[in-house]
Short mmCIF file of C-alpha atoms and ligand atoms in Angstrom, two decimals:
data_model
loop_
_atom_site.label_atom_id
_atom_site.label_comp_id
_atom_site.label_asym_id
_atom_site.label_seq_id
_atom_site.Cartn_x
_atom_site.Cartn_y
_atom_site.Cartn_z
CA MET A 1 -17.49 68.06 36.66
CA ASN A 2 -17.54 66.80 40.18
CA ALA A 3 -17.18 69.52 42.71
CA GLN A 4 -16.16 67.26 45.53
CA PRO A 5 -12.37 66.78 45.63
CA MET A 6 -11.48 63.17 45.61
CA HIS A 7 -8.43 61.06 46.74
CA PHE A 8 -7.69 57.44 45.59
CA ARG A 9 -6.59 54.49 47.61
CA TRP A 10 -5.21 51.37 45.99
CA ALA A 11 -4.15 47.79 46.48
CA THR A 12 -2.55 45.64 43.82
CA ARG A 13 -1.66 41.85 43.55
CA THR A 14 -0.11 39.55 40.98
CA ASP A 15 -0.02 35.88 41.42
CA THR A 16 1.38 32.97 39.10
CA GLY A 17 -1.74 30.89 39.59
CA LEU A 18 -1.67 27.30 40.04
CA VAL A 19 -0.85 25.91 36.58
CA ARG A 20 1.54 28.29 34.92
CA ASP A 21 5.39 28.15 35.72
CA GLN A 22 5.95 31.80 35.47
CA ASN A 23 3.94 35.07 35.84
CA GLU A 24 3.66 37.02 32.48
CA ASP A 25 1.33 39.64 34.09
CA ALA A 26 2.52 42.93 35.41
CA VAL A 27 0.69 45.64 37.49
CA PHE A 28 1.23 49.21 38.63
CA PRO A 29 1.50 50.45 41.39
CA ASP A 30 3.78 47.81 42.62
CA PRO A 31 1.95 45.23 44.83
CA GLY A 32 4.47 46.10 47.70
CA THR A 33 2.95 49.51 47.81
CA ALA A 34 -0.42 51.01 49.15
CA GLY A 35 -1.45 54.38 49.89
CA GLU A 36 -3.50 57.29 49.12
CA ALA A 37 -3.12 59.98 46.54
CA GLU A 38 -4.99 62.80 44.69
CA HIS A 39 -3.56 61.61 41.32
CA LEU A 40 -3.13 57.96 40.54
CA VAL A 41 -2.15 55.86 37.60
CA ALA A 42 -3.04 52.19 37.83
CA ALA A 43 -2.52 49.49 35.11
CA VAL A 44 -2.51 45.85 34.34
CA ALA A 45 -0.70 44.16 31.53
CA ASP A 46 -0.81 40.54 30.44
CA GLY A 47 2.00 39.59 28.26
CA MET A 48 2.40 36.98 25.57
CA GLY A 49 5.35 35.53 23.45
CA GLY A 50 7.76 32.65 23.85
CA HIS A 51 11.37 32.94 25.22
CA ALA A 52 10.28 35.05 28.25
CA GLY A 53 8.64 37.44 25.74
CA GLY A 54 5.51 37.68 27.67
CA GLU A 55 7.12 38.63 30.94
CA ILE A 56 9.31 41.23 29.22
CA ALA A 57 6.50 42.60 26.99
CA SER A 58 4.20 43.18 30.11
CA ALA A 59 6.98 44.75 32.30
CA THR A 60 8.16 46.89 29.58
CA ALA A 61 4.65 48.21 28.89
CA ILE A 62 4.02 48.86 32.59
CA GLU A 63 7.45 50.66 32.97
CA ALA A 64 6.35 52.96 30.13
CA VAL A 65 3.04 53.72 31.48
CA ALA A 66 4.50 54.56 34.81
CA THR A 67 7.27 56.71 33.55
CA VAL A 68 5.60 58.67 30.72
CA SER A 69 3.38 61.54 31.73
CA GLY A 70 0.05 62.53 29.98
CA PRO A 71 -3.28 61.08 29.10
CA ALA A 72 -4.05 57.38 28.51
CA THR A 73 -3.43 57.39 24.74
CA ILE A 74 0.06 58.87 25.16
CA ARG A 75 0.91 56.34 27.85
CA VAL A 76 -0.33 53.38 25.85
CA ASN A 77 1.28 54.53 22.69
CA ALA A 78 4.48 54.90 24.50
CA ALA A 79 4.17 51.33 25.86
CA ASN A 80 3.50 50.17 22.35
CA LEU A 81 6.79 51.74 20.99
CA ALA A 82 8.68 50.54 24.04
CA VAL A 83 7.47 46.81 23.49
CA GLN A 84 8.31 47.10 19.90
CA GLU A 85 11.90 48.51 20.57
CA ALA A 86 12.63 45.80 23.18
CA ALA A 87 11.54 43.17 20.55
CA ALA A 88 13.59 44.72 17.80
CA GLN A 89 16.68 44.59 19.94
CA ARG A 90 16.32 40.75 20.50
CA PRO A 91 15.14 38.94 17.51
CA ARG A 92 14.03 35.88 19.53
CA LEU A 93 11.54 38.20 21.34
CA SER A 94 10.01 39.20 18.05
CA GLY A 95 6.11 38.95 18.01
CA MET A 96 5.83 39.55 21.81
CA GLY A 97 3.04 41.78 22.96
CA THR A 98 0.78 42.51 25.74
CA THR A 99 -2.64 43.57 26.93
CA LEU A 100 -2.62 46.91 28.56
CA THR A 101 -5.44 48.56 30.62
CA VAL A 102 -4.50 51.79 32.16
CA ALA A 103 -6.63 54.10 34.47
CA ILE A 104 -5.73 57.63 35.16
CA PHE A 105 -7.50 58.98 38.35
CA ASP A 106 -7.69 62.68 39.05
CA GLY A 107 -8.63 64.68 42.18
CA ASP A 108 -11.58 66.21 40.33
CA GLY A 109 -13.14 62.65 40.30
CA THR A 110 -12.58 61.76 36.71
CA VAL A 111 -10.98 58.60 35.72
CA GLU A 112 -9.78 57.99 32.16
CA VAL A 113 -9.21 54.45 30.95
CA GLY A 114 -7.08 53.51 28.08
CA HIS A 115 -7.49 49.95 26.97
CA VAL A 116 -6.17 47.25 24.52
CA GLY A 117 -6.62 43.56 24.80
CA ASP A 118 -8.66 41.31 27.21
CA SER A 119 -7.71 42.50 30.50
CA ARG A 120 -10.77 44.43 31.98
CA ALA A 121 -11.72 47.52 33.93
CA TYR A 122 -14.85 47.38 36.07
CA LEU A 123 -16.72 49.97 38.09
CA VAL A 124 -18.44 49.17 41.16
CA HIS A 125 -21.06 52.07 41.93
CA ASP A 126 -23.88 51.79 44.41
CA GLY A 127 -23.16 48.17 45.03
CA SER A 128 -23.44 47.09 41.43
CA LEU A 129 -20.64 45.98 39.11
CA SER A 130 -20.38 47.03 35.45
CA ARG A 131 -17.68 46.57 32.80
CA ILE A 132 -15.91 49.71 31.68
CA THR A 133 -13.93 48.10 28.86
CA ALA A 134 -14.75 45.63 26.05
CA ASP A 135 -12.36 42.71 25.33
CA HIS A 136 -10.50 42.70 22.10
CA SER A 137 -10.63 39.05 21.61
CA PHE A 138 -11.81 36.60 18.98
CA VAL A 139 -14.65 35.22 21.16
CA ALA A 140 -15.79 38.72 22.35
CA GLU A 141 -16.17 39.57 18.57
CA MET A 142 -18.13 36.31 17.96
CA ILE A 143 -20.36 37.15 20.96
CA ALA A 144 -20.93 40.78 19.67
CA ALA A 145 -21.95 39.33 16.32
CA GLY A 146 -24.33 36.90 17.81
CA ARG A 147 -22.39 33.97 16.71
CA MET A 148 -21.47 32.60 20.11
CA THR A 149 -22.84 32.76 23.72
CA GLU A 150 -20.91 33.86 26.78
CA ALA A 151 -21.12 30.20 27.96
CA GLU A 152 -19.66 28.85 24.72
CA ALA A 153 -16.95 31.42 24.74
CA GLU A 154 -15.74 30.27 28.17
CA SER A 155 -14.60 26.93 26.98
CA HIS A 156 -13.82 27.82 23.41
CA PRO A 157 -10.29 26.76 22.40
CA TYR A 158 -9.59 30.17 21.00
CA ARG A 159 -10.84 32.01 24.00
CA SER A 160 -7.36 33.65 24.76
CA VAL A 161 -6.72 34.75 21.07
CA LEU A 162 -6.54 38.54 20.85
CA THR A 163 -7.61 40.79 18.08
CA ARG A 164 -5.65 43.81 19.33
CA ALA A 165 -2.45 43.96 21.55
CA VAL A 166 0.25 46.34 22.52
CA GLY A 167 3.65 46.01 20.88
CA LEU A 168 2.85 44.16 17.62
CA GLU A 169 2.63 47.02 15.11
CA HIS A 170 3.82 50.62 14.82
CA THR A 171 0.60 52.13 15.87
CA VAL A 172 -2.17 50.65 18.26
CA GLU A 173 -5.83 51.56 18.42
CA VAL A 174 -6.63 52.47 22.00
CA ASP A 175 -10.11 52.38 23.41
CA LEU A 176 -10.93 55.32 25.61
CA PHE A 177 -13.44 55.66 28.36
CA GLU A 178 -14.05 58.40 30.78
CA HIS A 179 -16.20 58.39 33.99
CA THR A 180 -16.71 60.85 36.78
CA LEU A 181 -16.48 58.90 40.14
CA VAL A 182 -18.19 59.77 43.41
CA ALA A 183 -16.77 58.84 46.86
CA GLY A 184 -17.42 55.17 47.53
CA ASP A 185 -16.94 54.11 43.99
CA ARG A 186 -14.39 51.40 43.36
CA VAL A 187 -12.60 50.51 40.15
CA LEU A 188 -11.10 47.02 39.52
CA ILE A 189 -8.58 46.41 36.68
CA CYS A 190 -7.68 42.72 36.21
CA SER A 191 -6.15 40.21 33.92
CA ASP A 192 -8.10 37.36 32.27
CA GLY A 193 -6.70 35.00 34.87
CA VAL A 194 -9.53 36.59 37.11
CA THR A 195 -12.23 36.74 34.52
CA ALA A 196 -11.65 33.24 33.08
CA MET A 197 -12.14 31.84 36.59
CA LEU A 198 -14.89 34.13 38.00
CA ASP A 199 -17.93 35.49 36.38
CA ASP A 200 -19.04 39.13 36.87
CA GLU A 201 -21.52 38.21 39.57
CA GLU A 202 -18.82 36.50 41.70
CA ILE A 203 -16.45 39.36 41.05
CA GLY A 204 -19.09 41.88 42.22
CA ARG A 205 -19.88 39.83 45.25
CA ILE A 206 -16.18 39.50 46.37
CA LEU A 207 -15.76 43.35 45.97
CA GLU A 208 -18.91 43.95 47.86
CA GLU A 209 -18.01 41.55 50.80
CA HIS A 210 -14.60 43.06 51.32
CA GLU A 211 -14.66 46.81 52.17
CA ASP A 212 -10.97 46.78 52.93
CA LEU A 213 -8.95 47.11 49.72
CA GLU A 214 -6.19 44.80 50.64
CA ALA A 215 -8.71 42.11 51.74
CA ALA A 216 -10.59 42.54 48.52
CA ALA A 217 -7.49 42.25 46.40
CA ASP A 218 -6.54 39.12 48.32
CA ALA A 219 -9.92 37.68 48.06
CA LEU A 220 -10.14 37.98 44.20
CA VAL A 221 -6.62 36.19 43.94
CA GLU A 222 -7.66 33.46 46.26
CA ALA A 223 -11.17 32.94 44.62
CA ALA A 224 -9.40 32.69 41.15
CA ASN A 225 -6.99 30.14 42.49
CA ALA A 226 -9.74 28.38 44.33
CA ALA A 227 -11.56 28.10 40.97
CA GLY A 228 -8.49 26.40 39.24
CA GLY A 229 -5.96 29.14 38.88
CA ILE A 230 -5.23 28.17 35.26
CA ASP A 231 -3.60 31.57 34.32
CA ASN A 232 -1.73 34.28 36.12
CA VAL A 233 -3.98 36.31 38.28
CA THR A 234 -3.61 40.15 38.61
CA VAL A 235 -5.72 42.87 40.18
CA ALA A 236 -5.64 46.50 40.87
CA VAL A 237 -8.41 47.76 43.20
CA VAL A 238 -8.87 51.46 43.58
CA ASP A 239 -11.38 53.27 45.96
CA ALA A 240 -12.51 56.87 45.49
CA VAL A 241 -12.75 58.51 48.77
CA SER A 242 -13.69 62.09 49.78
CA GLN A 243 -10.68 64.22 50.43
CA GLY A 244 -9.93 64.66 54.10
CA SER A 245 -11.83 61.62 54.99
CA VAL A 246 -10.25 59.85 57.99
CA GLU A 247 -9.47 56.25 58.39
CA THR A 248 -11.48 54.85 61.38
MG1 MG B 301 -3.70 36.00 31.13
#
């Protein structure tokens, strides 16, 4: 356990991108907020389904994550049930689902990540970026099996096909990750509208270049759009800071 008490600062953004008509991503905390807290929940959801299903699925999942208390598995399972119930009430929304990546930050420095789908969580520690989550996608499985390269996956017609999503079945298998953060660490959660446009090196460089959280979040969205913006672009950037540190 980390002896140093920690606070967390955040900035979030969600953007329709340059090609899509609507934004089916959702993020928590709301992009209109920013602040610092000893406990923080941050989450990104990327919905799918016709008839506005994608938008409703991601918003429903994020609402459940934000209102239910408890660890990541409880919150993701609550989101799973909430999306299912919303679909059951409106048959034309049946089959809607969403990715969901939730990070729960605690003042003791721990972050617990619950993850389903192909949104991602990254950690920046000592200036280097690493992936916390693994994608639940067809192409990720092919890469893991040695049957496809990362480069081939980028342009594969099935690159957005998920192998696991929230809201489709009564239960959902949730990947869990736990890290102990130190002051100066940064966590990024983002939708595939970021990672389809920017490789890990570019994401790491942007996070490194912008110490200011709001500037980092803006820069990621701008870079994804500058690279084509083919999908909705959503980011939650969270900095671990020592408790009592003063803004200068
Ligand atoms: Mg997407």
